[in-house]
Amino acid sequence: MTDLCFEPDAEEQCEAFLSSALAVDDGTAPDAMQTKANLRLSQRRGEEAVHSILEAYSRMRAGCEAMADLVGLGREDEERRKKSNDKDDEEAKAKELVEIDAANSLPGFEFRCQTSKILLECAAVLGDSDRGGGEGADDSDARRNACVECAIQVLGSLLAENDEVVEVWYLLGCAFEVMSPTNVDAAKFYWETALAMLAKVQEGMEQAGDEVDDEELQCVIDQRNEIKERLDNLLDEAEEDE
């Protein structure tokens, strides 16, 4: 977002640009649908945002799941894994080639990182609507978990591409925390890994002394404190539920 978002006609311009993008959308690239989801979230139109980001994800699902498989986060096809005859082996190899092609055509790292954040934000929106209970609560809960599962696949693809980005480990912890039910062990693993990575960053910055900006160092310290607080709260809640 920029200062232009505060202009009087900013929303109208965004809608006009989005309409132009959707008019030429060929149903394969996720860009326009992700932009729509982001805009609808800013407008507090959560249901539309959920629909749009899930559509955006569906357009890169094959590549994300193929890459997420490499780090143990993909959705494996149980039936495919059980097959053993030659025909089925040929089908598996053909599918593998398709998945490789899909992985190679994925959007860039930053784009997918934003995808995961929007998916998690949509999950939070659906979680808020769940608190009211009522007839549609079960459906809303299912869609919330669908958003979280999709976010995990996207983050898995990022982890497979570069496992040295702290934010990816942190977001994976967040995803497993907001699952229903919460996957405490997985959230703990990813958050503890993020904390260990930040500790190394902080140590390196402190050793560099005057070469490091104080604000940058404080930012790392604040990040560690935030993750540690969330992790402590998660473990406390898990202990109370036992």
PDB file of C-alpha atoms in Angstrom:
ATOM      1  CA  MET A   1       0.000   0.000   0.000  1.00  0.00           C
ATOM      2  CA  THR A   2       1.159   3.564  -0.698  1.00  0.00           C
ATOM      3  CA  ASP A   3       0.056   7.090   0.153  1.00  0.00           C
ATOM      4  CA  LEU A   4      -2.173   6.905  -2.932  1.00  0.00           C
ATOM      5  CA  CYS A   5      -4.564   4.631  -1.013  1.00  0.00           C
ATOM      6  CA  PHE A   6      -5.649   7.726   0.950  1.00  0.00           C
ATOM      7  CA  GLU A   7      -6.733   9.583  -2.199  1.00  0.00           C
ATOM      8  CA  PRO A   8     -10.518  10.258  -2.343  1.00  0.00           C
ATOM      9  CA  ASP A   9     -11.021   8.102  -5.462  1.00  0.00           C
ATOM     10  CA  ALA A  10      -8.476   5.411  -4.570  1.00  0.00           C
ATOM     11  CA  GLU A  11     -11.050   2.656  -4.134  1.00  0.00           C
ATOM     12  CA  GLU A  12     -12.796   3.491  -7.397  1.00  0.00           C
ATOM     13  CA  GLN A  13      -9.474   3.424  -9.245  1.00  0.00           C
ATOM     14  CA  CYS A  14      -8.578   0.073  -7.693  1.00  0.00           C
ATOM     15  CA  GLU A  15     -11.931  -1.359  -8.768  1.00  0.00           C
ATOM     16  CA  ALA A  16     -11.437  -0.033 -12.290  1.00  0.00           C
ATOM     17  CA  PHE A  17      -7.942  -1.525 -12.597  1.00  0.00           C
ATOM     18  CA  LEU A  18      -9.170  -4.803 -11.131  1.00  0.00           C
ATOM     19  CA  SER A  19     -12.061  -4.947 -13.612  1.00  0.00           C
ATOM     20  CA  SER A  20      -9.601  -4.423 -16.460  1.00  0.00           C
ATOM     21  CA  ALA A  21      -7.395  -7.238 -15.158  1.00  0.00           C
ATOM     22  CA  LEU A  22     -10.346  -9.603 -14.704  1.00  0.00           C
ATOM     23  CA  ALA A  23     -11.574  -8.811 -18.224  1.00  0.00           C
ATOM     24  CA  VAL A  24      -8.407 -10.336 -19.707  1.00  0.00           C
ATOM     25  CA  ASP A  25      -8.034 -13.072 -17.081  1.00  0.00           C
ATOM     26  CA  ASP A  26      -7.560 -16.356 -18.934  1.00  0.00           C
ATOM     27  CA  GLY A  27      -8.253 -18.549 -15.902  1.00  0.00           C
ATOM     28  CA  THR A  28      -4.678 -19.799 -15.546  1.00  0.00           C
ATOM     29  CA  ALA A  29      -2.644 -17.052 -13.840  1.00  0.00           C
ATOM     30  CA  PRO A  30      -3.479 -16.286 -10.183  1.00  0.00           C
ATOM     31  CA  ASP A  31      -2.556 -12.592 -10.235  1.00  0.00           C
ATOM     32  CA  ALA A  32      -5.951 -10.986 -10.832  1.00  0.00           C
ATOM     33  CA  MET A  33      -7.804 -13.221  -8.373  1.00  0.00           C
ATOM     34  CA  GLN A  34      -5.189 -12.649  -5.675  1.00  0.00           C
ATOM     35  CA  THR A  35      -5.430  -8.894  -6.202  1.00  0.00           C
ATOM     36  CA  LYS A  36      -9.208  -9.169  -5.909  1.00  0.00           C
ATOM     37  CA  ALA A  37      -8.898 -11.117  -2.648  1.00  0.00           C
ATOM     38  CA  ASN A  38      -6.523  -8.521  -1.209  1.00  0.00           C
ATOM     39  CA  LEU A  39      -8.848  -5.671  -2.163  1.00  0.00           C
ATOM     40  CA  ARG A  40     -11.926  -7.417  -0.761  1.00  0.00           C
ATOM     41  CA  LEU A  41     -10.145  -7.973   2.555  1.00  0.00           C
ATOM     42  CA  SER A  42      -9.363  -4.267   2.779  1.00  0.00           C
ATOM     43  CA  GLN A  43     -13.059  -3.607   2.105  1.00  0.00           C
ATOM     44  CA  ARG A  44     -14.092  -6.083   4.828  1.00  0.00           C
ATOM     45  CA  ARG A  45     -15.846  -8.257   2.249  1.00  0.00           C
ATOM     46  CA  GLY A  46     -14.497 -11.486   3.694  1.00  0.00           C
ATOM     47  CA  GLU A  47     -16.671 -14.016   1.854  1.00  0.00           C
ATOM     48  CA  GLU A  48     -15.643 -12.643  -1.531  1.00  0.00           C
ATOM     49  CA  ALA A  49     -12.008 -12.561  -0.423  1.00  0.00           C
ATOM     50  CA  VAL A  50     -12.144 -16.242   0.575  1.00  0.00           C
ATOM     51  CA  HIS A  51     -13.643 -17.265  -2.773  1.00  0.00           C
ATOM     52  CA  SER A  52     -11.070 -15.229  -4.722  1.00  0.00           C
ATOM     53  CA  ILE A  53      -7.950 -16.420  -2.891  1.00  0.00           C
ATOM     54  CA  LEU A  54      -9.041 -20.069  -3.072  1.00  0.00           C
ATOM     55  CA  GLU A  55      -9.530 -19.613  -6.814  1.00  0.00           C
ATOM     56  CA  ALA A  56      -6.069 -18.024  -7.067  1.00  0.00           C
ATOM     57  CA  TYR A  57      -4.567 -20.927  -5.141  1.00  0.00           C
ATOM     58  CA  SER A  58      -6.295 -23.511  -7.363  1.00  0.00           C
ATOM     59  CA  ARG A  59      -4.344 -22.094 -10.308  1.00  0.00           C
ATOM     60  CA  MET A  60      -0.998 -22.919  -8.687  1.00  0.00           C
ATOM     61  CA  ARG A  61      -2.062 -25.873  -6.583  1.00  0.00           C
ATOM     62  CA  ALA A  62      -0.253 -28.584  -8.559  1.00  0.00           C
ATOM     63  CA  GLY A  63       3.099 -26.791  -8.408  1.00  0.00           C
ATOM     64  CA  CYS A  64       2.766 -25.867  -4.747  1.00  0.00           C
ATOM     65  CA  GLU A  65       1.837 -29.379  -3.682  1.00  0.00           C
ATOM     66  CA  ALA A  66       4.629 -30.906  -5.769  1.00  0.00           C
ATOM     67  CA  MET A  67       7.210 -28.682  -4.092  1.00  0.00           C
ATOM     68  CA  ALA A  68       5.652 -29.027  -0.641  1.00  0.00           C
ATOM     69  CA  ASP A  69       6.051 -32.797  -1.026  1.00  0.00           C
ATOM     70  CA  LEU A  70       9.819 -32.263  -1.064  1.00  0.00           C
ATOM     71  CA  VAL A  71       9.745 -30.974   2.532  1.00  0.00           C
ATOM     72  CA  GLY A  72       7.121 -33.381   3.832  1.00  0.00           C
ATOM     73  CA  LEU A  73       4.180 -30.979   3.677  1.00  0.00           C
ATOM     74  CA  GLY A  74       2.488 -32.039   0.433  1.00  0.00           C
ATOM     75  CA  ARG A  75      -0.829 -33.825   0.057  1.00  0.00           C
ATOM     76  CA  GLU A  76       0.130 -37.262  -1.130  1.00  0.00           C
ATOM     77  CA  ASP A  77      -2.307 -39.297  -3.182  1.00  0.00           C
ATOM     78  CA  GLU A  78      -2.760 -42.470  -1.119  1.00  0.00           C
ATOM     79  CA  GLU A  79      -4.178 -44.419  -4.028  1.00  0.00           C
ATOM     80  CA  ARG A  80      -1.253 -43.487  -6.246  1.00  0.00           C
ATOM     81  CA  ARG A  81       1.235 -44.572  -3.601  1.00  0.00           C
ATOM     82  CA  LYS A  82      -0.415 -47.977  -3.334  1.00  0.00           C
ATOM     83  CA  LYS A  83      -0.251 -48.678  -7.071  1.00  0.00           C
ATOM     84  CA  SER A  84       2.466 -51.031  -8.259  1.00  0.00           C
ATOM     85  CA  ASN A  85       1.799 -52.392 -11.773  1.00  0.00           C
ATOM     86  CA  ASP A  86       3.583 -51.082 -14.884  1.00  0.00           C
ATOM     87  CA  LYS A  87       0.616 -49.130 -16.213  1.00  0.00           C
ATOM     88  CA  ASP A  88       0.185 -47.356 -12.922  1.00  0.00           C
ATOM     89  CA  ASP A  89       3.938 -46.676 -12.749  1.00  0.00           C
ATOM     90  CA  GLU A  90       3.726 -45.043 -16.163  1.00  0.00           C
ATOM     91  CA  GLU A  91       0.805 -42.918 -15.003  1.00  0.00           C
ATOM     92  CA  ALA A  92       2.750 -41.918 -11.896  1.00  0.00           C
ATOM     93  CA  LYS A  93       5.750 -40.890 -14.016  1.00  0.00           C
ATOM     94  CA  ALA A  94       3.526 -38.906 -16.358  1.00  0.00           C
ATOM     95  CA  LYS A  95       1.949 -37.143 -13.387  1.00  0.00           C
ATOM     96  CA  GLU A  96       5.390 -36.423 -11.985  1.00  0.00           C
ATOM     97  CA  LEU A  97       6.389 -34.706 -15.230  1.00  0.00           C
ATOM     98  CA  VAL A  98       3.223 -32.587 -15.077  1.00  0.00           C
ATOM     99  CA  GLU A  99       4.013 -31.643 -11.473  1.00  0.00           C
ATOM    100  CA  ILE A 100       7.581 -30.666 -12.379  1.00  0.00           C
ATOM    101  CA  ASP A 101       6.261 -28.439 -15.158  1.00  0.00           C
ATOM    102  CA  ALA A 102       3.710 -26.907 -12.758  1.00  0.00           C
ATOM    103  CA  ALA A 103       6.412 -26.250 -10.153  1.00  0.00           C
ATOM    104  CA  ASN A 104       8.622 -24.566 -12.735  1.00  0.00           C
ATOM    105  CA  SER A 105       5.797 -22.246 -13.769  1.00  0.00           C
ATOM    106  CA  LEU A 106       4.883 -21.104 -10.246  1.00  0.00           C
ATOM    107  CA  PRO A 107       4.712 -17.366  -9.498  1.00  0.00           C
ATOM    108  CA  GLY A 108       7.699 -15.827  -7.722  1.00  0.00           C
ATOM    109  CA  PHE A 109       8.659 -16.261  -4.073  1.00  0.00           C
ATOM    110  CA  GLU A 110       7.278 -12.918  -2.864  1.00  0.00           C
ATOM    111  CA  PHE A 111       3.985 -13.422  -4.683  1.00  0.00           C
ATOM    112  CA  ARG A 112       3.448 -16.818  -3.075  1.00  0.00           C
ATOM    113  CA  CYS A 113       4.452 -15.482   0.335  1.00  0.00           C
ATOM    114  CA  GLN A 114       1.688 -12.902  -0.061  1.00  0.00           C
ATOM    115  CA  THR A 115      -0.680 -15.703  -1.130  1.00  0.00           C
ATOM    116  CA  SER A 116      -0.046 -17.541   2.134  1.00  0.00           C
ATOM    117  CA  LYS A 117      -0.643 -14.396   4.182  1.00  0.00           C
ATOM    118  CA  ILE A 118      -3.954 -13.690   2.447  1.00  0.00           C
ATOM    119  CA  LEU A 119      -5.043 -17.306   2.969  1.00  0.00           C
ATOM    120  CA  LEU A 120      -4.249 -17.069   6.680  1.00  0.00           C
ATOM    121  CA  GLU A 121      -6.030 -13.733   6.937  1.00  0.00           C
ATOM    122  CA  CYS A 122      -9.084 -15.254   5.262  1.00  0.00           C
ATOM    123  CA  ALA A 123      -8.919 -18.137   7.741  1.00  0.00           C
ATOM    124  CA  ALA A 124      -8.938 -15.569  10.552  1.00  0.00           C
ATOM    125  CA  VAL A 125     -11.987 -13.849   9.026  1.00  0.00           C
ATOM    126  CA  LEU A 126     -13.822 -17.171   8.879  1.00  0.00           C
ATOM    127  CA  GLY A 127     -12.719 -17.906  12.439  1.00  0.00           C
ATOM    128  CA  ASP A 128     -14.302 -14.662  13.608  1.00  0.00           C
ATOM    129  CA  SER A 129     -17.584 -15.612  11.922  1.00  0.00           C
ATOM    130  CA  ASP A 130     -17.467 -19.022  13.663  1.00  0.00           C
ATOM    131  CA  ARG A 131     -17.611 -17.426  17.099  1.00  0.00           C
ATOM    132  CA  GLY A 132     -21.229 -16.515  16.553  1.00  0.00           C
ATOM    133  CA  GLY A 133     -22.162 -20.182  16.254  1.00  0.00           C
ATOM    134  CA  GLY A 134     -25.336 -20.870  14.324  1.00  0.00           C
ATOM    135  CA  GLU A 135     -26.290 -23.062  11.415  1.00  0.00           C
ATOM    136  CA  GLY A 136     -23.355 -22.311   9.097  1.00  0.00           C
ATOM    137  CA  ALA A 137     -20.644 -22.692  11.739  1.00  0.00           C
ATOM    138  CA  ASP A 138     -19.564 -26.167  10.580  1.00  0.00           C
ATOM    139  CA  ASP A 139     -19.302 -25.063   6.956  1.00  0.00           C
ATOM    140  CA  SER A 140     -17.351 -21.976   7.951  1.00  0.00           C
ATOM    141  CA  ASP A 141     -14.992 -24.100  10.034  1.00  0.00           C
ATOM    142  CA  ALA A 142     -14.394 -26.432   7.083  1.00  0.00           C
ATOM    143  CA  ARG A 143     -13.618 -23.514   4.787  1.00  0.00           C
ATOM    144  CA  ARG A 144     -11.307 -22.025   7.404  1.00  0.00           C
ATOM    145  CA  ASN A 145      -9.347 -25.258   7.534  1.00  0.00           C
ATOM    146  CA  ALA A 146      -9.302 -25.323   3.725  1.00  0.00           C
ATOM    147  CA  CYS A 147      -7.666 -21.883   3.721  1.00  0.00           C
ATOM    148  CA  VAL A 148      -5.114 -23.032   6.299  1.00  0.00           C
ATOM    149  CA  GLU A 149      -4.322 -26.228   4.378  1.00  0.00           C
ATOM    150  CA  CYS A 150      -3.803 -24.243   1.183  1.00  0.00           C
ATOM    151  CA  ALA A 151      -1.537 -21.809   3.048  1.00  0.00           C
ATOM    152  CA  ILE A 152       0.555 -24.739   4.295  1.00  0.00           C
ATOM    153  CA  GLN A 153       0.981 -26.024   0.732  1.00  0.00           C
ATOM    154  CA  VAL A 154       2.086 -22.585  -0.480  1.00  0.00           C
ATOM    155  CA  LEU A 155       4.478 -22.185   2.447  1.00  0.00           C
ATOM    156  CA  GLY A 156       5.797 -25.689   1.809  1.00  0.00           C
ATOM    157  CA  SER A 157       6.645 -24.654  -1.740  1.00  0.00           C
ATOM    158  CA  LEU A 158       8.506 -21.634  -0.362  1.00  0.00           C
ATOM    159  CA  LEU A 159      10.385 -23.772   2.162  1.00  0.00           C
ATOM    160  CA  ALA A 160      11.437 -26.139  -0.613  1.00  0.00           C
ATOM    161  CA  GLU A 161      12.751 -23.182  -2.622  1.00  0.00           C
ATOM    162  CA  ASN A 162      14.573 -21.469   0.245  1.00  0.00           C
ATOM    163  CA  ASP A 163      14.666 -22.807   3.802  1.00  0.00           C
ATOM    164  CA  GLU A 164      16.599 -19.838   5.181  1.00  0.00           C
ATOM    165  CA  VAL A 165      13.727 -17.340   5.277  1.00  0.00           C
ATOM    166  CA  VAL A 166      12.609 -16.878   8.889  1.00  0.00           C
ATOM    167  CA  GLU A 167       9.207 -15.530   7.893  1.00  0.00           C
ATOM    168  CA  VAL A 168       8.272 -18.793   6.153  1.00  0.00           C
ATOM    169  CA  TRP A 169       9.015 -20.848   9.286  1.00  0.00           C
ATOM    170  CA  TYR A 170       7.074 -18.353  11.401  1.00  0.00           C
ATOM    171  CA  LEU A 171       4.045 -18.402   9.085  1.00  0.00           C
ATOM    172  CA  LEU A 172       4.029 -22.198   9.056  1.00  0.00           C
ATOM    173  CA  GLY A 173       3.858 -22.111  12.847  1.00  0.00           C
ATOM    174  CA  CYS A 174       0.954 -19.679  12.607  1.00  0.00           C
ATOM    175  CA  ALA A 175      -0.836 -21.945  10.124  1.00  0.00           C
ATOM    176  CA  PHE A 176      -0.585 -25.014  12.343  1.00  0.00           C
ATOM    177  CA  GLU A 177      -1.674 -22.936  15.335  1.00  0.00           C
ATOM    178  CA  VAL A 178      -4.918 -21.779  13.704  1.00  0.00           C
ATOM    179  CA  MET A 179      -5.853 -25.217  12.363  1.00  0.00           C
ATOM    180  CA  SER A 180      -8.907 -26.818  13.913  1.00  0.00           C
ATOM    181  CA  PRO A 181      -7.871 -28.661  15.994  1.00  0.00           C
ATOM    182  CA  THR A 182      -4.542 -26.931  16.585  1.00  0.00           C
ATOM    183  CA  ASN A 183      -1.471 -28.965  15.653  1.00  0.00           C
ATOM    184  CA  VAL A 184       0.576 -28.028  18.707  1.00  0.00           C
ATOM    185  CA  ASP A 185       3.627 -30.148  17.880  1.00  0.00           C
ATOM    186  CA  ALA A 186       3.945 -28.777  14.352  1.00  0.00           C
ATOM    187  CA  ALA A 187       3.423 -25.163  15.443  1.00  0.00           C
ATOM    188  CA  LYS A 188       6.023 -25.636  18.184  1.00  0.00           C
ATOM    189  CA  PHE A 189       8.539 -27.117  15.719  1.00  0.00           C
ATOM    190  CA  TYR A 190       8.259 -24.295  13.186  1.00  0.00           C
ATOM    191  CA  TRP A 191       8.237 -21.513  15.781  1.00  0.00           C
ATOM    192  CA  GLU A 192      11.213 -22.970  17.630  1.00  0.00           C
ATOM    193  CA  THR A 193      13.100 -23.167  14.337  1.00  0.00           C
ATOM    194  CA  ALA A 194      12.242 -19.531  13.599  1.00  0.00           C
ATOM    195  CA  LEU A 195      13.446 -18.548  17.092  1.00  0.00           C
ATOM    196  CA  ALA A 196      16.747 -20.385  16.600  1.00  0.00           C
ATOM    197  CA  MET A 197      17.288 -18.652  13.252  1.00  0.00           C
ATOM    198  CA  LEU A 198      16.535 -15.229  14.739  1.00  0.00           C
ATOM    199  CA  ALA A 199      18.888 -15.936  17.649  1.00  0.00           C
ATOM    200  CA  LYS A 200      21.715 -16.490  15.156  1.00  0.00           C
ATOM    201  CA  VAL A 201      20.790 -13.299  13.324  1.00  0.00           C
ATOM    202  CA  GLN A 202      20.790 -11.352  16.589  1.00  0.00           C
ATOM    203  CA  GLU A 203      24.136 -12.837  17.632  1.00  0.00           C
ATOM    204  CA  GLY A 204      25.697 -11.861  14.321  1.00  0.00           C
ATOM    205  CA  MET A 205      24.324  -8.334  14.548  1.00  0.00           C
ATOM    206  CA  GLU A 206      25.574  -7.894  18.106  1.00  0.00           C
ATOM    207  CA  GLN A 207      29.032  -9.104  17.117  1.00  0.00           C
ATOM    208  CA  ALA A 208      29.098  -6.585  14.271  1.00  0.00           C
ATOM    209  CA  GLY A 209      28.731  -3.798  16.844  1.00  0.00           C
ATOM    210  CA  ASP A 210      28.503  -0.262  15.477  1.00  0.00           C
ATOM    211  CA  GLU A 211      28.095  -1.515  11.914  1.00  0.00           C
ATOM    212  CA  VAL A 212      24.509  -2.523  12.681  1.00  0.00           C
ATOM    213  CA  ASP A 213      21.643  -0.056  12.984  1.00  0.00           C
ATOM    214  CA  ASP A 214      20.080  -0.106  16.466  1.00  0.00           C
ATOM    215  CA  GLU A 215      16.559  -0.100  15.030  1.00  0.00           C
ATOM    216  CA  GLU A 216      17.296  -3.190  12.914  1.00  0.00           C
ATOM    217  CA  LEU A 217      18.649  -5.014  15.959  1.00  0.00           C
ATOM    218  CA  GLN A 218      15.620  -4.016  18.026  1.00  0.00           C
ATOM    219  CA  CYS A 219      13.355  -5.269  15.244  1.00  0.00           C
ATOM    220  CA  VAL A 220      14.953  -8.738  15.466  1.00  0.00           C
ATOM    221  CA  ILE A 221      14.629  -8.709  19.270  1.00  0.00           C
ATOM    222  CA  ASP A 222      10.964  -7.713  18.998  1.00  0.00           C
ATOM    223  CA  GLN A 223      10.334 -10.518  16.502  1.00  0.00           C
ATOM    224  CA  ARG A 224      11.882 -13.061  18.859  1.00  0.00           C
ATOM    225  CA  ASN A 225       9.806 -11.782  21.768  1.00  0.00           C
ATOM    226  CA  GLU A 226       6.595 -11.927  19.730  1.00  0.00           C
ATOM    227  CA  ILE A 227       7.169 -15.513  18.602  1.00  0.00           C
ATOM    228  CA  LYS A 228       8.246 -16.609  22.076  1.00  0.00           C
ATOM    229  CA  GLU A 229       5.106 -15.079  23.583  1.00  0.00           C
ATOM    230  CA  ARG A 230       2.871 -16.849  21.067  1.00  0.00           C
ATOM    231  CA  LEU A 231       4.690 -20.130  21.635  1.00  0.00           C
ATOM    232  CA  ASP A 232       4.425 -19.835  25.423  1.00  0.00           C
ATOM    233  CA  ASN A 233       0.698 -19.083  25.156  1.00  0.00           C
ATOM    234  CA  LEU A 234       0.194 -22.052  22.852  1.00  0.00           C
ATOM    235  CA  LEU A 235       1.986 -24.448  25.194  1.00  0.00           C
ATOM    236  CA  ASP A 236       0.129 -23.094  28.229  1.00  0.00           C
ATOM    237  CA  GLU A 237      -3.232 -23.614  26.520  1.00  0.00           C
ATOM    238  CA  ALA A 238      -2.235 -27.117  25.425  1.00  0.00           C
ATOM    239  CA  GLU A 239      -1.257 -27.978  29.008  1.00  0.00           C
ATOM    240  CA  GLU A 240      -4.591 -26.698  30.328  1.00  0.00           C
ATOM    241  CA  ASP A 241      -6.486 -28.846  27.819  1.00  0.00           C
ATOM    242  CA  GLU A 242      -4.749 -32.040  28.942  1.00  0.00           C
TER     243      GLU A 242
END
